[in-house]
Amino acid sequence: MTKPIEVTRPLDILPDQVQKSAYVNQMFAAIAGRYDVMNRVMTGGQDQRWRRLIVKECRLPSGGHLLDVATGTGDIGFEAMRLRPDVHVTGVDFTHEMMLVGQRKADREGLLDVHGSRLRFADADTLSLPFPDATFDAVCSGFLMRNVSDIARAFAEQRRVVKPGGRVVCLEITRPQTPLWRDLFGVYFFRLVPLIGSLLSGERQAYTYLPHSTLAFPLPQALKGIMEGVGLRRVRYKVMMLGTVALHVGEVSA
């Protein structure tokens, strides 16, 4: 097991991907307890609407099975179960502390049944999902891809575990292209978010990393090309919130 590195500097100057994984894991473990609060604050509550859009785009059949990759505290999966009470959700993440928060939330909301048949959490690496081919009716992720070391491989794994005719749905932050809004967004994301993160979570370093993780991340059209490159079909995307968030949808050939 890789020894977690000390969280003392921005990720973009870390020398290799092994350290990147360790850094991201430790970072999310540190902010797990305040992650949901920061999401509400940073997005002005819009993250709740985005989760509903993700579930809608998954187009789950009756009794369908959804895989939520990098589930974190489980909110996308919980939204799926509220909107579609007959579906089954598996949430996976490599930061165990985030899922512990999610399990407590699910227990409070009565989303855990005695057999664990409708909702389960599991430790997993997004680059090597521990499921057979064609297991799920849809796979989704929210704010995952900026944190992986190999975006194409992550999408390929998601495509692999989806049944023919199913969907891969990805929600990610993107960089606005309109000059004025790009500048305003930069001030908010790179200056105010770290300050807010420090005040609400005590983890300024984590909320300094999160904005910087967008700098080298592909723009929506390029991300669409990566999804198509791993075999997803009819890939499309929608840009929301003044060009700061993109929702991508790809289909697995029937």
PDB file of C-alpha atoms in Angstrom, residues 5-233:
ATOM      1  CA  ILE A   5       2.021  11.801   1.509  1.00  0.00           C
ATOM      2  CA  GLU A   6       1.840  14.865   3.685  1.00  0.00           C
ATOM      3  CA  VAL A   7      -0.696  17.384   2.368  1.00  0.00           C
ATOM      4  CA  THR A   8       1.486  20.475   2.199  1.00  0.00           C
ATOM      5  CA  ARG A   9       1.536  21.673  -1.411  1.00  0.00           C
ATOM      6  CA  PRO A  10      -0.609  21.924  -4.559  1.00  0.00           C
ATOM      7  CA  LEU A  11      -0.994  18.723  -6.512  1.00  0.00           C
ATOM      8  CA  ASP A  12       0.230  20.142  -9.817  1.00  0.00           C
ATOM      9  CA  ILE A  13       3.848  20.067  -8.603  1.00  0.00           C
ATOM     10  CA  LEU A  14       3.752  16.506  -7.272  1.00  0.00           C
ATOM     11  CA  PRO A  15       6.181  14.385  -9.307  1.00  0.00           C
ATOM     12  CA  ASP A  16       4.190  11.272 -10.187  1.00  0.00           C
ATOM     13  CA  GLN A  17       0.770   9.627 -10.324  1.00  0.00           C
ATOM     14  CA  VAL A  18       1.413   7.353  -7.353  1.00  0.00           C
ATOM     15  CA  GLN A  19       1.739  10.442  -5.218  1.00  0.00           C
ATOM     16  CA  LYS A  20      -1.307  11.933  -6.922  1.00  0.00           C
ATOM     17  CA  SER A  21      -3.501   9.022  -5.817  1.00  0.00           C
ATOM     18  CA  ALA A  22      -2.163   9.183  -2.279  1.00  0.00           C
ATOM     19  CA  TYR A  23      -2.622  12.950  -2.145  1.00  0.00           C
ATOM     20  CA  VAL A  24      -6.225  12.848  -3.375  1.00  0.00           C
ATOM     21  CA  ASN A  25      -7.108   9.991  -1.027  1.00  0.00           C
ATOM     22  CA  GLN A  26      -5.720  11.771   2.016  1.00  0.00           C
ATOM     23  CA  MET A  27      -7.254  15.081   0.970  1.00  0.00           C
ATOM     24  CA  PHE A  28     -10.799  13.686   0.705  1.00  0.00           C
ATOM     25  CA  ALA A  29     -10.367  11.765   3.951  1.00  0.00           C
ATOM     26  CA  ALA A  30      -9.503  15.050   5.672  1.00  0.00           C
ATOM     27  CA  ILE A  31     -12.577  16.915   4.390  1.00  0.00           C
ATOM     28  CA  ALA A  32     -15.117  14.050   4.535  1.00  0.00           C
ATOM     29  CA  GLY A  33     -17.003  15.447   7.530  1.00  0.00           C
ATOM     30  CA  ARG A  34     -17.581  18.868   5.910  1.00  0.00           C
ATOM     31  CA  TYR A  35     -17.741  17.823   2.262  1.00  0.00           C
ATOM     32  CA  ASP A  36     -21.525  18.086   1.915  1.00  0.00           C
ATOM     33  CA  VAL A  37     -21.670  21.526   3.542  1.00  0.00           C
ATOM     34  CA  MET A  38     -18.972  22.846   1.217  1.00  0.00           C
ATOM     35  CA  ASN A  39     -20.787  21.443  -1.827  1.00  0.00           C
ATOM     36  CA  ARG A  40     -23.960  23.317  -0.883  1.00  0.00           C
ATOM     37  CA  VAL A  41     -22.047  26.539  -0.308  1.00  0.00           C
ATOM     38  CA  MET A  42     -19.783  26.389  -3.385  1.00  0.00           C
ATOM     39  CA  THR A  43     -22.642  25.594  -5.779  1.00  0.00           C
ATOM     40  CA  GLY A  44     -25.353  27.703  -4.155  1.00  0.00           C
ATOM     41  CA  GLY A  45     -27.383  24.525  -3.724  1.00  0.00           C
ATOM     42  CA  GLN A  46     -27.294  23.750  -7.468  1.00  0.00           C
ATOM     43  CA  ASP A  47     -25.546  20.422  -6.828  1.00  0.00           C
ATOM     44  CA  GLN A  48     -28.913  19.012  -5.754  1.00  0.00           C
ATOM     45  CA  ARG A  49     -30.448  19.869  -9.126  1.00  0.00           C
ATOM     46  CA  TRP A  50     -27.443  18.408 -10.937  1.00  0.00           C
ATOM     47  CA  ARG A  51     -27.860  15.097  -9.131  1.00  0.00           C
ATOM     48  CA  ARG A  52     -31.435  14.864 -10.341  1.00  0.00           C
ATOM     49  CA  LEU A  53     -30.227  15.495 -13.901  1.00  0.00           C
ATOM     50  CA  ILE A  54     -27.627  12.741 -13.558  1.00  0.00           C
ATOM     51  CA  VAL A  55     -30.255  10.238 -12.424  1.00  0.00           C
ATOM     52  CA  LYS A  56     -32.609  11.278 -15.229  1.00  0.00           C
ATOM     53  CA  GLU A  57     -29.878  10.823 -17.858  1.00  0.00           C
ATOM     54  CA  CYS A  58     -29.042   7.349 -16.544  1.00  0.00           C
ATOM     55  CA  ARG A  59     -32.468   6.170 -17.783  1.00  0.00           C
ATOM     56  CA  LEU A  60     -32.573   3.254 -15.414  1.00  0.00           C
ATOM     57  CA  PRO A  61     -35.114   0.529 -16.155  1.00  0.00           C
ATOM     58  CA  SER A  62     -37.517  -0.758 -13.532  1.00  0.00           C
ATOM     59  CA  GLY A  63     -35.474  -2.631 -10.938  1.00  0.00           C
ATOM     60  CA  GLY A  64     -32.287  -1.422 -12.601  1.00  0.00           C
ATOM     61  CA  HIS A  65     -28.788  -1.377 -11.122  1.00  0.00           C
ATOM     62  CA  LEU A  66     -26.753   1.829 -10.917  1.00  0.00           C
ATOM     63  CA  LEU A  67     -23.037   2.101 -10.186  1.00  0.00           C
ATOM     64  CA  ASP A  68     -21.972   5.439  -8.691  1.00  0.00           C
ATOM     65  CA  VAL A  69     -18.192   5.708  -9.108  1.00  0.00           C
ATOM     66  CA  ALA A  70     -16.374   7.923  -6.592  1.00  0.00           C
ATOM     67  CA  THR A  71     -19.636   7.991  -4.682  1.00  0.00           C
ATOM     68  CA  GLY A  72     -18.134  10.045  -1.841  1.00  0.00           C
ATOM     69  CA  THR A  73     -20.866  10.544   0.745  1.00  0.00           C
ATOM     70  CA  GLY A  74     -23.417   8.855  -1.509  1.00  0.00           C
ATOM     71  CA  ASP A  75     -25.640  11.747  -2.571  1.00  0.00           C
ATOM     72  CA  ILE A  76     -26.104  10.724  -6.221  1.00  0.00           C
ATOM     73  CA  GLY A  77     -27.082   7.204  -5.233  1.00  0.00           C
ATOM     74  CA  PHE A  78     -29.464   8.509  -2.582  1.00  0.00           C
ATOM     75  CA  GLU A  79     -31.118  10.776  -5.151  1.00  0.00           C
ATOM     76  CA  ALA A  80     -31.569   7.807  -7.477  1.00  0.00           C
ATOM     77  CA  MET A  81     -33.298   5.839  -4.720  1.00  0.00           C
ATOM     78  CA  ARG A  82     -35.600   8.749  -3.875  1.00  0.00           C
ATOM     79  CA  LEU A  83     -36.591   9.324  -7.492  1.00  0.00           C
ATOM     80  CA  ARG A  84     -36.735   5.627  -8.390  1.00  0.00           C
ATOM     81  CA  PRO A  85     -37.618   3.560  -5.296  1.00  0.00           C
ATOM     82  CA  ASP A  86     -37.261   0.290  -7.212  1.00  0.00           C
ATOM     83  CA  VAL A  87     -33.616   0.695  -8.287  1.00  0.00           C
ATOM     84  CA  HIS A  88     -30.487  -0.810  -6.738  1.00  0.00           C
ATOM     85  CA  VAL A  89     -27.402   1.316  -6.126  1.00  0.00           C
ATOM     86  CA  THR A  90     -23.766   0.384  -5.618  1.00  0.00           C
ATOM     87  CA  GLY A  91     -21.496   3.219  -4.543  1.00  0.00           C
ATOM     88  CA  VAL A  92     -17.721   2.771  -4.813  1.00  0.00           C
ATOM     89  CA  ASP A  93     -14.862   5.001  -3.726  1.00  0.00           C
ATOM     90  CA  PHE A  94     -11.220   4.659  -2.721  1.00  0.00           C
ATOM     91  CA  THR A  95     -11.605   7.068   0.208  1.00  0.00           C
ATOM     92  CA  HIS A  96     -13.184   4.967   2.925  1.00  0.00           C
ATOM     93  CA  GLU A  97     -13.807   7.928   5.225  1.00  0.00           C
ATOM     94  CA  MET A  98     -16.152   9.521   2.689  1.00  0.00           C
ATOM     95  CA  MET A  99     -18.249   6.363   2.440  1.00  0.00           C
ATOM     96  CA  LEU A 100     -18.467   6.091   6.234  1.00  0.00           C
ATOM     97  CA  VAL A 101     -20.161   9.492   6.218  1.00  0.00           C
ATOM     98  CA  GLY A 102     -22.455   8.225   3.465  1.00  0.00           C
ATOM     99  CA  GLN A 103     -23.384   5.099   5.397  1.00  0.00           C
ATOM    100  CA  ARG A 104     -24.359   7.161   8.427  1.00  0.00           C
ATOM    101  CA  LYS A 105     -26.510   9.411   6.234  1.00  0.00           C
ATOM    102  CA  ALA A 106     -28.194   6.418   4.590  1.00  0.00           C
ATOM    103  CA  ASP A 107     -28.939   4.911   7.978  1.00  0.00           C
ATOM    104  CA  ARG A 108     -30.498   8.160   9.209  1.00  0.00           C
ATOM    105  CA  GLU A 109     -32.663   8.431   6.093  1.00  0.00           C
ATOM    106  CA  GLY A 110     -33.765   4.798   6.194  1.00  0.00           C
ATOM    107  CA  LEU A 111     -32.131   3.953   2.881  1.00  0.00           C
ATOM    108  CA  LEU A 112     -30.346   0.861   4.191  1.00  0.00           C
ATOM    109  CA  ASP A 113     -32.413  -2.327   4.194  1.00  0.00           C
ATOM    110  CA  VAL A 114     -31.553  -5.315   6.352  1.00  0.00           C
ATOM    111  CA  HIS A 115     -30.215  -7.349   3.428  1.00  0.00           C
ATOM    112  CA  GLY A 116     -28.267  -4.536   1.783  1.00  0.00           C
ATOM    113  CA  SER A 117     -29.987  -5.423  -1.484  1.00  0.00           C
ATOM    114  CA  ARG A 118     -30.908  -1.881  -2.580  1.00  0.00           C
ATOM    115  CA  LEU A 119     -27.836   0.059  -1.462  1.00  0.00           C
ATOM    116  CA  ARG A 120     -24.276  -0.956  -0.789  1.00  0.00           C
ATOM    117  CA  PHE A 121     -20.920   0.748  -0.508  1.00  0.00           C
ATOM    118  CA  ALA A 122     -17.615  -0.812  -1.527  1.00  0.00           C
ATOM    119  CA  ASP A 123     -13.955   0.221  -1.638  1.00  0.00           C
ATOM    120  CA  ALA A 124     -12.757   0.246  -5.233  1.00  0.00           C
ATOM    121  CA  ASP A 125     -10.254   1.781  -7.640  1.00  0.00           C
ATOM    122  CA  THR A 126     -11.968   3.603 -10.513  1.00  0.00           C
ATOM    123  CA  LEU A 127      -9.204   2.431 -12.879  1.00  0.00           C
ATOM    124  CA  SER A 128      -9.870  -1.231 -12.074  1.00  0.00           C
ATOM    125  CA  LEU A 129     -13.504  -1.736 -11.095  1.00  0.00           C
ATOM    126  CA  PRO A 130     -14.087  -5.061  -9.289  1.00  0.00           C
ATOM    127  CA  PHE A 131     -17.146  -6.098 -11.325  1.00  0.00           C
ATOM    128  CA  PRO A 132     -17.733  -8.424 -14.281  1.00  0.00           C
ATOM    129  CA  ASP A 133     -18.459  -7.049 -17.734  1.00  0.00           C
ATOM    130  CA  ALA A 134     -22.011  -5.794 -18.388  1.00  0.00           C
ATOM    131  CA  THR A 135     -23.095  -5.754 -14.724  1.00  0.00           C
ATOM    132  CA  PHE A 136     -24.931  -2.424 -14.465  1.00  0.00           C
ATOM    133  CA  ASP A 137     -27.680  -0.621 -16.370  1.00  0.00           C
ATOM    134  CA  ALA A 138     -25.831   2.682 -15.959  1.00  0.00           C
ATOM    135  CA  VAL A 139     -22.667   4.096 -14.424  1.00  0.00           C
ATOM    136  CA  CYS A 140     -22.393   7.674 -13.207  1.00  0.00           C
ATOM    137  CA  SER A 141     -19.814   9.913 -11.592  1.00  0.00           C
ATOM    138  CA  GLY A 142     -19.855  13.383 -10.114  1.00  0.00           C
ATOM    139  CA  PHE A 143     -16.656  15.455  -9.995  1.00  0.00           C
ATOM    140  CA  LEU A 144     -14.471  12.364 -10.349  1.00  0.00           C
ATOM    141  CA  MET A 145     -12.537  12.682 -13.578  1.00  0.00           C
ATOM    142  CA  ARG A 146     -10.340  15.658 -12.583  1.00  0.00           C
ATOM    143  CA  ASN A 147      -8.863  13.443  -9.885  1.00  0.00           C
ATOM    144  CA  VAL A 148      -7.945  10.335 -11.881  1.00  0.00           C
ATOM    145  CA  SER A 149      -4.530   9.730 -13.391  1.00  0.00           C
ATOM    146  CA  ASP A 150      -5.892   8.190 -16.624  1.00  0.00           C
ATOM    147  CA  ILE A 151      -9.220   9.590 -17.838  1.00  0.00           C
ATOM    148  CA  ALA A 152      -9.520   7.266 -20.833  1.00  0.00           C
ATOM    149  CA  ARG A 153      -8.902   4.185 -18.714  1.00  0.00           C
ATOM    150  CA  ALA A 154     -11.501   5.322 -16.177  1.00  0.00           C
ATOM    151  CA  PHE A 155     -14.117   5.742 -18.909  1.00  0.00           C
ATOM    152  CA  ALA A 156     -13.123   2.417 -20.479  1.00  0.00           C
ATOM    153  CA  GLU A 157     -13.712   0.664 -17.163  1.00  0.00           C
ATOM    154  CA  GLN A 158     -17.105   2.330 -16.811  1.00  0.00           C
ATOM    155  CA  ARG A 159     -18.082   1.305 -20.336  1.00  0.00           C
ATOM    156  CA  ARG A 160     -16.926  -2.259 -19.641  1.00  0.00           C
ATOM    157  CA  VAL A 161     -19.239  -2.788 -16.663  1.00  0.00           C
ATOM    158  CA  VAL A 162     -22.344  -1.298 -18.349  1.00  0.00           C
ATOM    159  CA  LYS A 163     -24.826  -3.562 -20.116  1.00  0.00           C
ATOM    160  CA  PRO A 164     -25.410  -3.102 -23.845  1.00  0.00           C
ATOM    161  CA  GLY A 165     -27.831  -0.237 -24.299  1.00  0.00           C
ATOM    162  CA  GLY A 166     -26.862   1.319 -20.975  1.00  0.00           C
ATOM    163  CA  ARG A 167     -25.321   4.704 -20.280  1.00  0.00           C
ATOM    164  CA  VAL A 168     -22.229   6.339 -18.798  1.00  0.00           C
ATOM    165  CA  VAL A 169     -22.990   9.745 -17.254  1.00  0.00           C
ATOM    166  CA  CYS A 170     -20.319  12.184 -16.062  1.00  0.00           C
ATOM    167  CA  LEU A 171     -20.700  15.508 -14.262  1.00  0.00           C
ATOM    168  CA  GLU A 172     -17.602  17.695 -14.060  1.00  0.00           C
ATOM    169  CA  ILE A 173     -16.452  21.239 -13.472  1.00  0.00           C
ATOM    170  CA  THR A 174     -15.187  22.999 -16.582  1.00  0.00           C
ATOM    171  CA  ARG A 175     -13.635  26.369 -17.376  1.00  0.00           C
ATOM    172  CA  PRO A 176     -15.894  29.126 -18.740  1.00  0.00           C
ATOM    173  CA  GLN A 177     -14.867  30.414 -22.162  1.00  0.00           C
ATOM    174  CA  THR A 178     -16.518  33.837 -22.074  1.00  0.00           C
ATOM    175  CA  PRO A 179     -13.699  36.270 -21.091  1.00  0.00           C
ATOM    176  CA  LEU A 180     -15.624  38.326 -18.518  1.00  0.00           C
ATOM    177  CA  TRP A 181     -17.204  35.355 -16.796  1.00  0.00           C
ATOM    178  CA  ARG A 182     -13.919  33.435 -16.988  1.00  0.00           C
ATOM    179  CA  ASP A 183     -12.206  36.214 -15.029  1.00  0.00           C
ATOM    180  CA  LEU A 184     -14.990  36.462 -12.439  1.00  0.00           C
ATOM    181  CA  PHE A 185     -15.061  32.678 -12.075  1.00  0.00           C
ATOM    182  CA  GLY A 186     -11.297  32.674 -11.582  1.00  0.00           C
ATOM    183  CA  VAL A 187     -11.527  35.141  -8.707  1.00  0.00           C
ATOM    184  CA  TYR A 188     -14.283  33.128  -7.052  1.00  0.00           C
ATOM    185  CA  PHE A 189     -12.826  29.656  -7.618  1.00  0.00           C
ATOM    186  CA  PHE A 190      -9.151  30.353  -7.020  1.00  0.00           C
ATOM    187  CA  ARG A 191      -9.385  32.963  -4.261  1.00  0.00           C
ATOM    188  CA  LEU A 192     -12.727  32.770  -2.470  1.00  0.00           C
ATOM    189  CA  VAL A 193     -13.224  28.978  -2.496  1.00  0.00           C
ATOM    190  CA  PRO A 194      -9.946  28.287  -0.602  1.00  0.00           C
ATOM    191  CA  LEU A 195     -10.900  30.948   1.924  1.00  0.00           C
ATOM    192  CA  ILE A 196     -14.406  29.534   2.394  1.00  0.00           C
ATOM    193  CA  GLY A 197     -12.977  26.025   2.607  1.00  0.00           C
ATOM    194  CA  SER A 198     -10.570  27.107   5.297  1.00  0.00           C
ATOM    195  CA  LEU A 199     -13.343  28.742   7.339  1.00  0.00           C
ATOM    196  CA  LEU A 200     -15.853  25.879   7.042  1.00  0.00           C
ATOM    197  CA  SER A 201     -13.582  22.841   7.035  1.00  0.00           C
ATOM    198  CA  GLY A 202     -10.212  24.021   8.307  1.00  0.00           C
ATOM    199  CA  GLU A 203      -8.642  22.488   5.183  1.00  0.00           C
ATOM    200  CA  ARG A 204      -7.501  25.367   2.987  1.00  0.00           C
ATOM    201  CA  GLN A 205      -5.010  23.155   1.149  1.00  0.00           C
ATOM    202  CA  ALA A 206      -7.747  20.810  -0.085  1.00  0.00           C
ATOM    203  CA  TYR A 207      -9.811  23.681  -1.446  1.00  0.00           C
ATOM    204  CA  THR A 208      -6.716  25.138  -3.067  1.00  0.00           C
ATOM    205  CA  TYR A 209      -6.146  21.855  -4.907  1.00  0.00           C
ATOM    206  CA  LEU A 210      -9.740  21.517  -6.139  1.00  0.00           C
ATOM    207  CA  PRO A 211      -9.709  24.705  -8.275  1.00  0.00           C
ATOM    208  CA  HIS A 212      -6.227  23.945  -9.618  1.00  0.00           C
ATOM    209  CA  SER A 213      -7.380  20.484 -10.694  1.00  0.00           C
ATOM    210  CA  THR A 214      -9.416  22.146 -13.466  1.00  0.00           C
ATOM    211  CA  LEU A 215      -6.427  23.783 -15.167  1.00  0.00           C
ATOM    212  CA  ALA A 216      -5.181  20.764 -17.105  1.00  0.00           C
ATOM    213  CA  PHE A 217      -8.569  19.058 -17.352  1.00  0.00           C
ATOM    214  CA  PRO A 218      -9.979  18.670 -20.900  1.00  0.00           C
ATOM    215  CA  LEU A 219     -12.668  21.079 -22.036  1.00  0.00           C
ATOM    216  CA  PRO A 220     -16.104  19.544 -22.758  1.00  0.00           C
ATOM    217  CA  GLN A 221     -15.518  18.884 -26.471  1.00  0.00           C
ATOM    218  CA  ALA A 222     -12.193  17.186 -25.743  1.00  0.00           C
ATOM    219  CA  LEU A 223     -13.755  15.099 -22.971  1.00  0.00           C
ATOM    220  CA  LYS A 224     -16.441  14.021 -25.428  1.00  0.00           C
ATOM    221  CA  GLY A 225     -13.654  12.845 -27.746  1.00  0.00           C
ATOM    222  CA  ILE A 226     -12.068  10.776 -24.962  1.00  0.00           C
ATOM    223  CA  MET A 227     -15.402   9.088 -24.265  1.00  0.00           C
ATOM    224  CA  GLU A 228     -15.847   8.304 -27.948  1.00  0.00           C
ATOM    225  CA  GLY A 229     -12.289   6.992 -28.081  1.00  0.00           C
ATOM    226  CA  VAL A 230     -13.049   4.242 -25.547  1.00  0.00           C
ATOM    227  CA  GLY A 231     -16.069   3.049 -27.510  1.00  0.00           C
ATOM    228  CA  LEU A 232     -18.984   5.037 -26.121  1.00  0.00           C
ATOM    229  CA  ARG A 233     -21.540   6.037 -28.736  1.00  0.00           C
TER     230      ARG A 233
END
